[in-house]
Coordinates of C-alpha atoms and ligand atoms in Angstrom, one line a residue:
E1 CA 0.0 0.0 0.0
R2 CA 2.8 2.4 0.9
A3 CA 4.7 1.6 -2.4
E4 CA 1.5 2.3 -4.2
R5 CA 1.2 5.7 -2.5
H6 CA 4.8 6.5 -3.4
L7 CA 4.1 5.6 -7.0
A8 CA 0.9 7.7 -7.0
A9 CA 3.0 10.7 -5.6
Q10 CA 5.6 10.2 -8.3
Y11 CA 2.9 10.0 -11.0
A12 CA 1.1 13.1 -9.7
V13 CA 4.3 15.2 -9.5
T14 CA 5.4 14.1 -13.0
R15 CA 2.0 15.2 -14.3
V16 CA 2.2 18.6 -12.6
L17 CA 5.7 19.2 -14.0
A18 CA 4.7 18.1 -17.5
E19 CA 1.8 20.6 -17.5
A20 CA 3.5 23.5 -15.8
H21 CA 4.5 26.7 -17.7
G22 CA 7.4 27.5 -15.5
Q23 CA 8.8 27.7 -12.0
A24 CA 6.1 30.1 -10.8
D25 CA 3.2 27.6 -11.3
G26 CA 5.1 24.3 -11.3
I27 CA 6.7 24.4 -7.9
P28 CA 3.6 25.4 -5.7
R29 CA 1.6 22.7 -7.5
T30 CA 4.3 20.1 -6.9
L31 CA 4.2 21.0 -3.1
Q32 CA 0.4 20.5 -3.2
A33 CA 0.6 17.2 -5.2
V34 CA 3.1 15.7 -2.7
C35 CA 1.1 16.8 0.3
E36 CA -2.2 15.4 -1.1
T37 CA -0.9 12.1 -2.3
L38 CA 1.3 11.3 0.7
G39 CA -0.9 12.8 3.4
W40 CA 1.5 15.7 4.5
D41 CA 0.1 19.1 5.6
A42 CA 2.5 21.8 4.4
G43 CA 5.4 22.3 2.0
L44 CA 8.1 24.9 1.4
F45 CA 10.6 25.4 -1.4
W46 CA 13.9 27.1 -0.8
T47 CA 16.2 28.5 -3.5
P48 CA 19.8 29.7 -3.1
Q49 CA 20.2 33.4 -3.7
G50 CA 23.4 35.3 -3.0
G51 CA 24.8 32.5 -0.8
E52 CA 21.7 31.9 1.3
L53 CA 18.5 29.9 1.0
H54 CA 15.2 32.0 0.7
V55 CA 11.6 30.7 0.6
D56 CA 10.5 30.8 -3.1
A57 CA 7.1 29.0 -2.7
A58 CA 4.8 27.7 0.0
W59 CA 1.7 25.5 0.2
A60 CA -0.5 24.2 3.1
R61 CA -3.8 22.5 3.5
P62 CA -6.6 25.0 4.0
E63 CA -7.6 23.4 7.3
V64 CA -4.0 23.9 8.7
P65 CA -3.5 27.4 10.3
A66 CA 0.0 27.7 8.7
A67 CA 0.0 31.4 7.8
E68 CA 2.3 32.4 10.7
F69 CA 4.6 29.5 10.1
Q70 CA 4.9 30.4 6.4
A71 CA 5.5 34.1 7.3
A72 CA 8.3 33.1 9.7
S73 CA 9.9 30.9 7.1
R74 CA 9.8 33.7 4.5
A75 CA 11.4 36.1 7.0
V76 CA 14.5 33.9 7.6
T77 CA 17.4 32.9 5.3
F78 CA 19.7 29.9 5.9
E79 CA 23.4 29.7 5.1
R80 CA 24.9 26.4 4.1
G81 CA 24.7 24.0 7.0
A82 CA 22.3 26.1 9.1
G83 CA 18.8 24.9 10.0
L84 CA 17.0 22.0 8.3
P85 CA 17.2 23.5 4.7
G86 CA 20.8 24.5 5.2
R87 CA 21.8 21.0 6.4
V88 CA 20.1 19.4 3.3
W89 CA 21.8 21.9 1.0
A90 CA 25.2 21.4 2.6
G91 CA 25.0 17.6 2.7
G92 CA 23.2 17.0 -0.6
R93 CA 21.2 14.4 1.3
P94 CA 17.6 14.3 2.8
A95 CA 17.2 15.0 6.5
W96 CA 14.3 14.1 8.9
I97 CA 13.1 15.6 12.2
R98 CA 10.7 13.5 14.2
D99 CA 9.2 16.5 16.0
V100 CA 10.3 20.0 15.0
T101 CA 8.7 21.6 18.0
R102 CA 11.1 19.7 20.3
D103 CA 14.2 20.2 18.1
A104 CA 16.7 22.7 19.5
G105 CA 18.2 23.3 16.0
F106 CA 14.8 24.2 14.5
S107 CA 14.4 28.0 14.8
R108 CA 10.8 28.1 13.6
A109 CA 9.6 25.7 16.4
R110 CA 7.2 28.2 18.0
E111 CA 5.4 29.0 14.8
A112 CA 5.3 25.2 13.8
A113 CA 3.7 24.5 17.2
A114 CA 1.1 27.2 16.6
A115 CA 0.2 25.5 13.3
G116 CA 0.1 22.1 15.0
L117 CA 2.9 20.8 12.8
H118 CA 5.4 18.2 14.2
A119 CA 7.2 15.9 11.8
G120 CA 9.3 17.4 9.1
F121 CA 11.8 16.4 6.4
G122 CA 13.8 18.0 3.6
F123 CA 15.4 16.8 0.5
P124 CA 17.6 18.4 -2.2
V125 CA 16.3 19.4 -5.6
A126 CA 19.4 18.7 -7.6
V127 CA 20.7 17.6 -10.9
G128 CA 24.1 15.8 -10.4
E129 CA 26.2 18.0 -8.2
E130 CA 24.2 21.1 -8.9
C131 CA 21.7 21.9 -6.1
L132 CA 18.8 24.1 -7.4
G133 CA 16.9 24.2 -4.1
V134 CA 15.5 22.4 -1.1
M135 CA 12.0 21.1 -0.5
E136 CA 10.6 20.8 3.1
F137 CA 7.4 19.0 4.1
F138 CA 5.7 19.0 7.5
Q139 CA 2.8 17.0 9.0
R140 CA 0.7 17.2 12.2
P141 CA 1.6 13.8 13.7
V142 CA 5.0 13.1 15.2
A143 CA 6.7 10.6 13.0
E144 CA 9.8 8.4 12.9
P145 CA 12.2 8.7 9.9
D146 CA 10.8 6.8 6.9
D147 CA 13.7 5.8 4.7
A148 CA 11.6 4.5 1.8
L149 CA 9.8 7.8 1.6
L150 CA 13.1 9.7 1.6
E151 CA 14.4 7.5 -1.2
T152 CA 11.3 8.2 -3.2
M153 CA 11.6 11.9 -2.6
S154 CA 15.3 11.9 -3.5
A155 CA 14.3 10.5 -6.9
L156 CA 11.6 13.1 -7.3
G157 CA 14.2 15.7 -6.4
T158 CA 16.1 14.9 -9.5
D159 CA 12.9 15.1 -11.6
I160 CA 12.0 18.5 -10.1
G161 CA 15.7 19.6 -10.7
Q162 CA 15.4 18.7 -14.4
F163 CA 12.2 20.6 -14.6
L164 CA 13.8 23.7 -13.0
K165 CA 16.7 23.6 -15.4
W166 CA 14.3 23.5 -18.3
A167 CA 12.2 26.3 -16.8
H168 CA 15.2 28.5 -16.2
A169 CA 16.5 28.0 -19.8
E170 CA 13.0 28.7 -21.1
E171 CA 12.9 31.9 -18.9
R172 CA 16.3 33.0 -20.2
L173 CA 15.1 32.5 -23.8
R174 CA 11.9 34.5 -23.1
D175 CA 13.9 37.2 -21.5
R176 CA 16.3 37.3 -24.4
D177 CA 13.4 37.5 -26.8
E178 CA 11.8 40.3 -24.8
R179 CA 15.1 42.2 -24.6
Q180 CA 15.6 41.8 -28.3
R181 CA 12.1 43.2 -29.0
F182 CA 12.7 46.0 -26.6
L183 CA 16.0 47.0 -28.2
I184 CA 14.6 46.9 -31.7
G185 CA 11.8 49.2 -30.5
V186 CA 14.2 51.8 -29.1
G187 CA 15.3 53.4 -32.4
E188 CA 11.7 53.4 -33.6
R189 CA 10.3 55.0 -30.5
L190 CA 13.0 57.7 -30.3
A191 CA 12.4 58.5 -34.0
A192 CA 8.7 58.9 -33.3
S193 CA 9.3 61.3 -30.4
A194 CA 9.6 65.0 -30.6
P195 CA 12.6 65.9 -32.8
D196 CA 14.0 68.3 -30.3
Y197 CA 16.7 67.6 -27.8
A198 CA 14.6 67.8 -24.6
G199 CA 11.8 65.6 -26.1
T200 CA 14.3 63.0 -27.1
V201 CA 16.0 62.9 -23.7
Q202 CA 12.6 62.5 -22.0
S203 CA 11.5 59.6 -24.2
L204 CA 14.9 58.0 -23.8
A205 CA 14.5 58.1 -20.0
A206 CA 10.9 56.8 -20.3
L207 CA 12.2 53.9 -22.3
A208 CA 14.9 53.0 -19.9
V209 CA 12.6 52.6 -16.9
P210 CA 11.3 50.1 -15.9
A211 CA 12.8 48.0 -18.7
L212 CA 16.4 48.5 -17.5
G213 CA 16.1 49.8 -14.0
D214 CA 13.8 51.4 -11.4
W215 CA 15.2 54.8 -12.1
C216 CA 17.7 56.5 -14.3
S217 CA 19.5 59.8 -14.8
V218 CA 20.6 61.1 -18.2
Y219 CA 23.7 63.2 -18.4
L220 CA 24.7 65.0 -21.6
R221 CA 27.6 67.2 -22.6
E222 CA 26.0 70.5 -23.6
A223 CA 27.1 73.1 -26.2
D224 CA 29.4 74.8 -23.6
G225 CA 31.2 71.6 -23.0
E226 CA 29.8 71.1 -19.5
V227 CA 28.2 67.8 -18.6
R228 CA 24.8 68.3 -17.0
R229 CA 22.1 66.0 -15.6
L230 CA 19.1 66.6 -17.9
T231 CA 16.6 64.3 -16.2
T232 CA 16.0 61.8 -13.5
T233 CA 13.1 59.5 -14.0
H234 CA 11.6 56.9 -11.7
A235 CA 9.4 54.0 -12.8
D236 CA 7.2 54.5 -9.7
P237 CA 5.1 57.7 -10.2
G238 CA 4.9 58.1 -6.4
K239 CA 8.6 58.8 -6.5
A240 CA 8.5 61.4 -9.3
G241 CA 8.9 64.1 -6.7
L242 CA 12.1 62.6 -5.3
A243 CA 13.5 62.1 -8.8
E244 CA 12.7 65.7 -9.7
A245 CA 14.5 66.9 -6.5
L246 CA 17.5 64.7 -7.4
S247 CA 17.7 66.1 -10.9
R248 CA 18.6 69.5 -9.4
Y249 CA 21.9 68.0 -8.2
G250 CA 24.9 68.0 -10.5
H251 CA 27.4 65.2 -10.5
Q252 CA 30.8 64.9 -8.8
P253 CA 33.5 66.2 -11.2
D254 CA 35.7 63.3 -10.1
G255 CA 32.8 60.8 -10.0
V256 CA 31.9 57.8 -12.0
V257 CA 29.9 59.7 -14.6
T258 CA 32.9 61.9 -15.6
Q259 CA 35.0 58.8 -15.7
V260 CA 32.6 56.9 -18.0
I261 CA 32.3 59.9 -20.4
A262 CA 36.1 60.3 -20.5
S263 CA 36.9 56.7 -21.0
G264 CA 33.9 55.5 -23.0
E265 CA 33.9 52.4 -20.8
P266 CA 30.9 51.4 -18.8
V267 CA 30.9 50.8 -15.0
L268 CA 28.9 48.0 -13.3
V269 CA 28.3 48.1 -9.6
P270 CA 26.4 44.8 -8.7
D271 CA 26.0 45.8 -5.0
I272 CA 25.8 49.4 -4.0
T273 CA 26.8 49.7 -0.3
P274 CA 25.4 52.5 1.9
E275 CA 29.0 53.9 2.1
M276 CA 29.1 54.2 -1.7
L277 CA 25.8 56.2 -1.6
E278 CA 27.1 58.5 1.0
R279 CA 30.3 59.1 -0.9
S280 CA 28.5 59.9 -4.2
A281 CA 26.3 62.5 -2.5
T282 CA 27.3 66.2 -2.3
D283 CA 25.4 66.9 0.9
A284 CA 23.1 65.4 3.5
E285 CA 19.9 66.2 1.5
H286 CA 21.4 64.6 -1.6
A287 CA 22.3 61.5 0.4
R288 CA 18.7 61.3 1.8
L289 CA 17.2 61.5 -1.7
L290 CA 19.5 58.7 -2.9
R291 CA 18.5 56.5 0.0
E292 CA 14.8 57.1 -0.5
L293 CA 14.9 56.5 -4.2
G294 CA 16.6 53.2 -3.4
A295 CA 19.8 52.0 -4.9
H296 CA 21.0 48.4 -4.6
S297 CA 22.7 47.8 -7.9
G298 CA 23.8 50.2 -10.6
M299 CA 25.3 50.7 -14.1
V300 CA 26.7 53.8 -15.8
V301 CA 26.9 53.4 -19.6
P302 CA 28.4 55.9 -22.1
L303 CA 26.2 57.5 -24.7
G304 CA 28.4 57.6 -27.8
A305 CA 27.4 58.1 -31.4
R306 CA 29.3 58.8 -34.6
G307 CA 32.6 58.8 -32.8
R308 CA 31.5 61.4 -30.3
M309 CA 30.9 61.0 -26.6
L310 CA 27.6 62.7 -25.9
G311 CA 27.1 61.8 -22.2
A312 CA 26.2 58.9 -20.0
I313 CA 23.1 57.2 -18.6
V314 CA 23.0 56.0 -15.0
L315 CA 20.6 53.0 -14.4
V316 CA 19.7 52.0 -10.9
S317 CA 17.9 49.0 -9.6
G318 CA 16.0 49.7 -6.3
A319 CA 15.7 46.2 -4.9
T320 CA 14.4 43.8 -7.4
R321 CA 17.6 42.9 -9.2
H322 CA 21.3 42.8 -9.1
Y323 CA 22.8 43.7 -12.4
G324 CA 25.2 41.3 -14.1
D325 CA 27.2 41.1 -17.3
E326 CA 24.1 40.3 -19.4
D327 CA 22.3 43.4 -18.0
L328 CA 25.3 45.5 -18.9
R329 CA 25.4 44.1 -22.4
V330 CA 21.7 45.1 -22.9
A331 CA 22.2 48.5 -21.4
M332 CA 25.2 49.2 -23.7
E333 CA 23.2 48.2 -26.7
F334 CA 20.3 50.4 -25.5
A335 CA 22.7 53.3 -24.9
H336 CA 24.1 52.9 -28.4
R337 CA 20.7 53.2 -30.0
A338 CA 19.6 56.0 -27.7
A339 CA 22.8 58.0 -28.4
L340 CA 22.0 57.9 -32.1
G341 CA 18.6 59.3 -31.4
V342 CA 20.1 62.1 -29.2
D343 CA 22.7 62.9 -31.9
N344 CA 20.0 63.1 -34.5
A345 CA 18.1 65.6 -32.3
R346 CA 21.3 67.6 -32.0
L347 CA 21.8 67.6 -35.8
Y348 CA 18.2 68.6 -36.3
A349 CA 18.6 71.5 -33.9
Q350 CA 21.7 72.6 -35.7
A351 CA 20.0 72.5 -39.1
Q352 CA 17.1 74.6 -37.7
E353 CA 19.6 77.1 -36.3
A354 CA 21.4 77.3 -39.7
N355 CA 18.1 78.0 -41.4
R356 CA 17.4 80.7 -38.9
V357 CA 20.8 82.3 -39.4
K358 CA 20.4 82.2 -43.2
A359 CA 17.0 83.9 -43.1
E360 CA 18.4 86.5 -40.6
F361 CA 21.5 87.2 -42.9
L362 CA 19.3 87.6 -45.9
A363 CA 17.0 90.0 -44.1
T364 CA 19.9 92.2 -42.9
M365 CA 21.5 92.1 -46.3
S366 CA 18.3 93.0 -48.1
H367 CA 17.7 95.8 -45.7
E368 CA 21.1 97.2 -46.4
L369 CA 20.5 96.9 -50.2
R370 CA 17.1 98.6 -50.0
T371 CA 18.4 102.0 -49.0
P372 CA 20.8 102.7 -51.9
L373 CA 18.2 101.2 -54.2
N374 CA 15.6 103.6 -53.1
A375 CA 17.9 106.5 -53.9
M376 CA 18.5 105.1 -57.4
I377 CA 14.7 104.7 -58.0
G378 CA 14.1 108.2 -56.7
Y379 CA 16.7 109.8 -58.9
T380 CA 15.7 107.9 -62.1
D381 CA 12.1 109.1 -61.4
L382 CA 13.3 112.7 -61.1
L383 CA 15.3 112.4 -64.4
E384 CA 12.4 110.9 -66.2
A385 CA 10.1 113.7 -65.0
G386 CA 12.6 116.2 -66.5
I387 CA 14.1 117.3 -63.2
P388 CA 16.5 119.2 -63.0
E389 CA 16.2 119.5 -66.8
P390 CA 14.4 117.7 -69.6
I391 CA 16.2 114.8 -71.3
A392 CA 15.1 112.9 -74.4
G393 CA 16.2 110.2 -76.9
K394 CA 18.9 107.7 -75.8
P395 CA 19.6 109.3 -72.4
L396 CA 15.8 109.1 -71.5
E397 CA 15.7 105.5 -72.7
Y398 CA 18.7 104.5 -70.6
V399 CA 17.3 106.2 -67.5
R400 CA 14.1 104.3 -68.0
R401 CA 16.0 101.0 -68.3
V402 CA 17.9 101.8 -65.1
G403 CA 14.6 102.6 -63.4
V404 CA 13.0 99.3 -64.5
S405 CA 16.0 97.2 -63.4
A406 CA 16.1 99.0 -60.0
R407 CA 12.4 98.3 -59.5
H408 CA 12.9 94.7 -60.4
L409 CA 15.7 94.4 -57.9
A410 CA 13.6 96.2 -55.2
Q411 CA 10.9 93.6 -55.8
L412 CA 13.3 90.7 -55.3
I413 CA 14.5 92.3 -52.1
D414 CA 11.0 92.8 -50.9
E415 CA 10.3 89.1 -51.5
I416 CA 13.3 88.1 -49.4
L417 CA 12.3 90.5 -46.6
T418 CA 8.7 89.2 -46.6
F419 CA 10.0 85.6 -46.6
S420 CA 12.3 86.2 -43.6
R421 CA 9.5 88.1 -41.7
V422 CA 7.0 85.2 -42.4
E423 CA 9.7 82.6 -41.4
A424 CA 10.4 84.4 -38.1
G425 CA 6.6 84.7 -37.5
R426 CA 7.0 88.5 -37.5
E427 CA 4.6 89.2 -40.4
T428 CA 1.5 91.0 -39.1
V429 CA -1.9 91.1 -40.8
A430 CA -3.9 94.4 -41.2
V431 CA -7.4 93.4 -42.1
R432 CA -10.0 95.7 -43.5
E433 CA -13.0 95.6 -45.8
V434 CA -12.0 95.2 -49.4
E435 CA -13.9 95.6 -52.6
L436 CA -13.1 92.7 -54.9
E437 CA -13.5 94.5 -58.2
A438 CA -11.2 97.4 -57.1
L439 CA -8.5 95.0 -55.8
L440 CA -8.5 93.1 -59.1
A441 CA -8.4 96.2 -61.2
E442 CA -5.4 97.5 -59.3
V443 CA -3.6 94.2 -59.7
R444 CA -4.4 94.1 -63.4
A445 CA -3.0 97.6 -63.9
M446 CA 0.2 96.6 -62.3
V447 CA 0.9 93.5 -64.4
E448 CA -0.7 94.4 -67.7
P449 CA 2.4 96.3 -69.1
L450 CA 4.5 93.2 -68.6
A451 CA 2.0 91.0 -70.3
L452 CA 1.5 93.3 -73.2
E453 CA 5.2 93.4 -73.8
K454 CA 4.9 89.6 -74.5
G455 CA 1.7 90.1 -76.5
L456 CA -0.4 88.4 -73.9
P457 CA -3.9 89.6 -73.0
V458 CA -4.9 89.7 -69.3
E459 CA -8.5 88.7 -68.9
V460 CA -10.4 89.4 -65.7
H461 CA -13.7 87.6 -64.9
L462 CA -15.7 88.8 -61.9
P463 CA -18.8 87.4 -60.2
P464 CA -22.1 88.9 -61.4
H465 CA -22.6 90.9 -58.1
P466 CA -20.3 93.2 -56.3
V467 CA -18.3 91.4 -53.6
R468 CA -16.9 92.9 -50.4
F469 CA -14.8 90.8 -48.1
H470 CA -12.3 91.1 -45.2
T471 CA -8.6 90.6 -45.7
D472 CA -5.3 92.4 -45.7
P473 CA -5.4 94.0 -49.2
A474 CA -1.6 94.5 -49.4
K475 CA -0.9 90.9 -48.9
A476 CA -3.7 89.7 -51.2
R477 CA -2.3 92.0 -53.9
Q478 CA 1.3 90.7 -53.3
I479 CA 0.1 87.1 -53.8
L480 CA -1.8 87.9 -57.0
I481 CA 1.0 89.9 -58.5
N482 CA 3.3 87.1 -57.8
L483 CA 1.0 84.5 -59.4
L484 CA 0.3 86.7 -62.4
G485 CA 4.0 87.6 -62.7
N486 CA 4.8 83.8 -62.9
A487 CA 2.0 83.2 -65.3
I488 CA 3.4 85.9 -67.7
K489 CA 6.9 84.7 -67.2
F490 CA 6.2 81.1 -68.1
T491 CA 3.7 81.7 -71.0
D492 CA 4.8 82.6 -74.5
Q493 CA 1.5 82.5 -76.3
G494 CA -2.2 82.4 -75.5
R495 CA -3.5 84.4 -72.6
V496 CA -3.4 85.0 -68.8
E497 CA -6.7 85.0 -66.9
L498 CA -7.7 86.2 -63.4
R499 CA -11.0 84.7 -62.4
A500 CA -13.0 85.3 -59.2
C501 CA -15.9 83.3 -57.9
L502 CA -17.6 82.6 -54.6
R503 CA -17.5 79.1 -53.0
G504 CA -19.1 78.5 -49.6
G505 CA -17.8 81.2 -47.4
D506 CA -14.7 81.8 -49.5
V507 CA -13.7 83.9 -52.5
V508 CA -11.6 81.9 -54.9
L509 CA -9.2 83.8 -57.1
S510 CA -7.8 81.7 -59.9
V511 CA -4.8 82.7 -62.0
C512 CA -4.7 80.6 -65.2
D513 CA -2.2 80.6 -68.0
T514 CA -1.6 78.8 -71.3
G515 CA 2.1 78.4 -70.7
I516 CA 4.7 75.6 -70.3
G517 CA 2.9 74.0 -67.3
I518 CA 4.5 72.0 -64.5
T519 CA 5.2 68.3 -64.4
P520 CA 3.4 66.3 -61.6
E521 CA 6.7 65.5 -59.8
N522 CA 7.4 69.3 -59.4
L523 CA 3.8 70.3 -58.4
E524 CA 4.4 70.5 -54.6
R525 CA 8.1 71.3 -54.8
I526 CA 7.5 74.6 -56.4
F527 CA 6.2 75.8 -53.0
D528 CA 9.5 75.0 -51.3
P529 CA 11.7 78.1 -50.6
F530 CA 14.6 78.7 -52.9
W531 CA 13.3 76.0 -55.3
Q532 CA 13.0 76.4 -59.1
V533 CA 12.3 74.0 -61.9
A534 CA 15.4 73.7 -64.0
Q535 CA 14.4 75.7 -67.1
G536 CA 17.4 75.3 -69.3
T537 CA 20.2 77.8 -69.5
T538 CA 18.3 80.8 -70.9
R539 CA 15.7 81.0 -68.1
E540 CA 17.8 79.9 -65.1
A541 CA 18.4 82.3 -62.2
E542 CA 15.5 84.4 -63.1
G543 CA 13.8 85.1 -59.8
T544 CA 14.7 83.9 -56.3
G545 CA 12.6 80.8 -56.0
L546 CA 10.9 82.4 -53.0
G547 CA 7.8 83.7 -54.8
L548 CA 5.5 80.8 -54.4
S549 CA 6.7 79.8 -50.9
V550 CA 6.0 83.4 -49.8
A551 CA 2.6 83.4 -51.6
R552 CA 1.5 80.2 -49.9
R553 CA 2.6 81.3 -46.5
L554 CA 0.8 84.7 -46.9
A555 CA -2.3 82.9 -48.1
Q556 CA -2.2 80.8 -44.9
L557 CA -1.7 83.9 -42.8
L558 CA -4.8 85.3 -44.4
G559 CA -6.7 82.2 -43.3
G560 CA -6.8 80.7 -46.7
S561 CA -4.9 78.4 -49.0
L562 CA -3.0 78.3 -52.3
V563 CA -3.1 75.2 -54.5
V564 CA -2.0 74.4 -58.1
R565 CA -3.3 72.3 -61.0
S566 CA -1.3 72.0 -64.2
T567 CA -0.9 70.1 -67.4
P568 CA 2.6 70.2 -68.8
E569 CA 2.8 72.0 -72.2
S570 CA -0.7 73.4 -71.9
G571 CA -0.9 75.6 -68.8
S572 CA -1.3 76.0 -65.1
T573 CA -4.0 77.3 -62.7
F574 CA -3.2 78.6 -59.2
D575 CA -6.3 78.8 -56.9
L576 CA -6.0 81.4 -54.1
C577 CA -8.8 80.7 -51.6
L578 CA -9.6 83.4 -49.0
P579 CA -12.3 83.4 -46.4
L580 CA -14.9 86.2 -46.9
S581 CA -14.9 86.9 -43.2
G582 CA -11.1 87.4 -43.0
P583 CA -8.5 85.4 -41.1
S584 CA -10.1 83.4 -38.3
G585 CA -13.3 85.5 -38.6
A586 CA -11.6 88.8 -37.8
S587 CA -13.6 91.9 -38.7
I588 CA -12.6 95.5 -39.4
Ligands
ADP601 P1 10.7 82.3 -58.9 O1 10.6 83.6 -58.2 O2 12.0 81.8 -59.2 O3 9.8 82.3 -60.1 P2 8.6 80.9 -57.6 O4 8.6 80.3 -56.2 O5 7.7 81.9 -57.9 O6 10.1 81.3 -57.9 O7 8.4 79.7 -58.6 C1 9.1 78.5 -58.4 C2 9.2 77.7 -59.7 O8 7.8 77.2 -60.0 C3 9.5 78.5 -60.9 O9 10.9 78.6 -61.0 C4 8.9 77.8 -62.0 O10 9.7 76.7 -62.4 C5 7.7 77.2 -61.4 N1 6.4 78.0 -61.8 C6 5.8 78.9 -61.0 N2 4.7 79.4 -61.7 C7 4.7 78.8 -62.8 C8 3.7 78.8 -64.0 N3 2.7 79.7 -63.9 N4 3.9 78.0 -65.0 C9 5.0 77.2 -65.0 N5 5.9 77.1 -64.0 C10 5.7 77.8 -62.9

């Protein structure tokens, strides 16, 4: 009968192990299966961790009041040779106690007595020489050692050991998969974050916790060469205040962060001692923050990209894990990807700055050019008007040509000035009520001479009823003159039209030409600043390439839009759409 019970136990445990997903569900169910098949009341599983045995899992029959006993077991750890589990661990052999409540070497005797537990035994869970843990079982009756039972359990210990080895390998694989997936996601997540420096650093910190640690600090070398702590982030939102307070502290100039940035080599501290924490703090408050944030294990890894050392990231584990070589490897890989993201943000900021400087330079230059040009235009006007004395023939013709060229130059300069004002967000809008017919007549008068020179008629089509609307007339005029100027410039025969119609709450002003048209691949690019379609040697360099980009931005400033349709070789139509009520419903 006893042999049958042992067989049943073996069978039950084998089944549990075969069905378990891992250590977390396999071990408690093994404790239960042994108790239920062999008539024992409570079981514990101890695993070695940092040189001592800790309780990993516990099970007891519901009718046994074992909570206190289990809690006492969880609260103690045993070195090799100490207590029942320690003796089993050291000897590699099972051990039996007939009554734990009367055993001087059994430290949990009082709690066992409270639970009514008396007999106890332990056996190693081992594969060959490698001990993976110790199992303990207890029952209510006092009992003499049962060698047959211990023999059966020793055999089971090997089965459970095999299972644990498999479960650990499986867990490692899962961890590796997860880490791999995490690392692959880093670049993608950083690229999706805000392109600026601060945004990138924040998302980098948010990625690092809790994946790599409980909290982290990011240090970067800034433009002035100084290394600064940019953020400290804690995985626990309840500790955000502490992290925030810590981020106000700098770092020790002779500390580990400086060392890592200088050498490019990471530093791993598996166990952070209280003395180390004290030493790395600059004052008592700093030390208190570090203690409260919790620091048991830490890594400092360099942030290096494209041959430059950008900074370092400090990763800290509060209590849950002790970092090892594998953690360091993952952290290095993470830092490498993160550093690329940070460097991209830096390059982006530099490019933005370069654009700003270019616009500013152009604006200053243009401003300087405008003054002498105004003088030239003024004096040619005087000469043409016969002041101080009348001129005629060739001299008059030459003066006229100087005047036309000067005006053309002035127009280009104005375009650059408008562009830089719009770019800098300094362009203001002066809205008033405008009569459509008058506006179009004015525009026509300004462009007609140019068109007639090329033999092109300018046709204006108005809606049947007078239209009044709200806009900034100077800007509307500037856009239309620009569009008509282009239409004339790129049309050799046919005509140029300016059509107005009402659509919904908008007035749509269309400039159509029968010119060379624009190929589909260039349709959107023509709105980019400084961009021109290559026109062949004769036409190149006419204009600044700013006209349409300025026109579209002004249209948006007026609350409207500018779009184009075109058929190469047969003509283009630009639709300027403006709200009748003015930009964002503004009135006079
Ligand atoms: P630019 O001042 O050099 O003309 P724009 O920004 O006004 O610069 O125009 C950009 C480019 O778009 C022009 O160089 C030209 O190639 C093309 N483009 C603009 N308007 C027309 C049009 N009506 N027909 C054909 N091409 C045009």
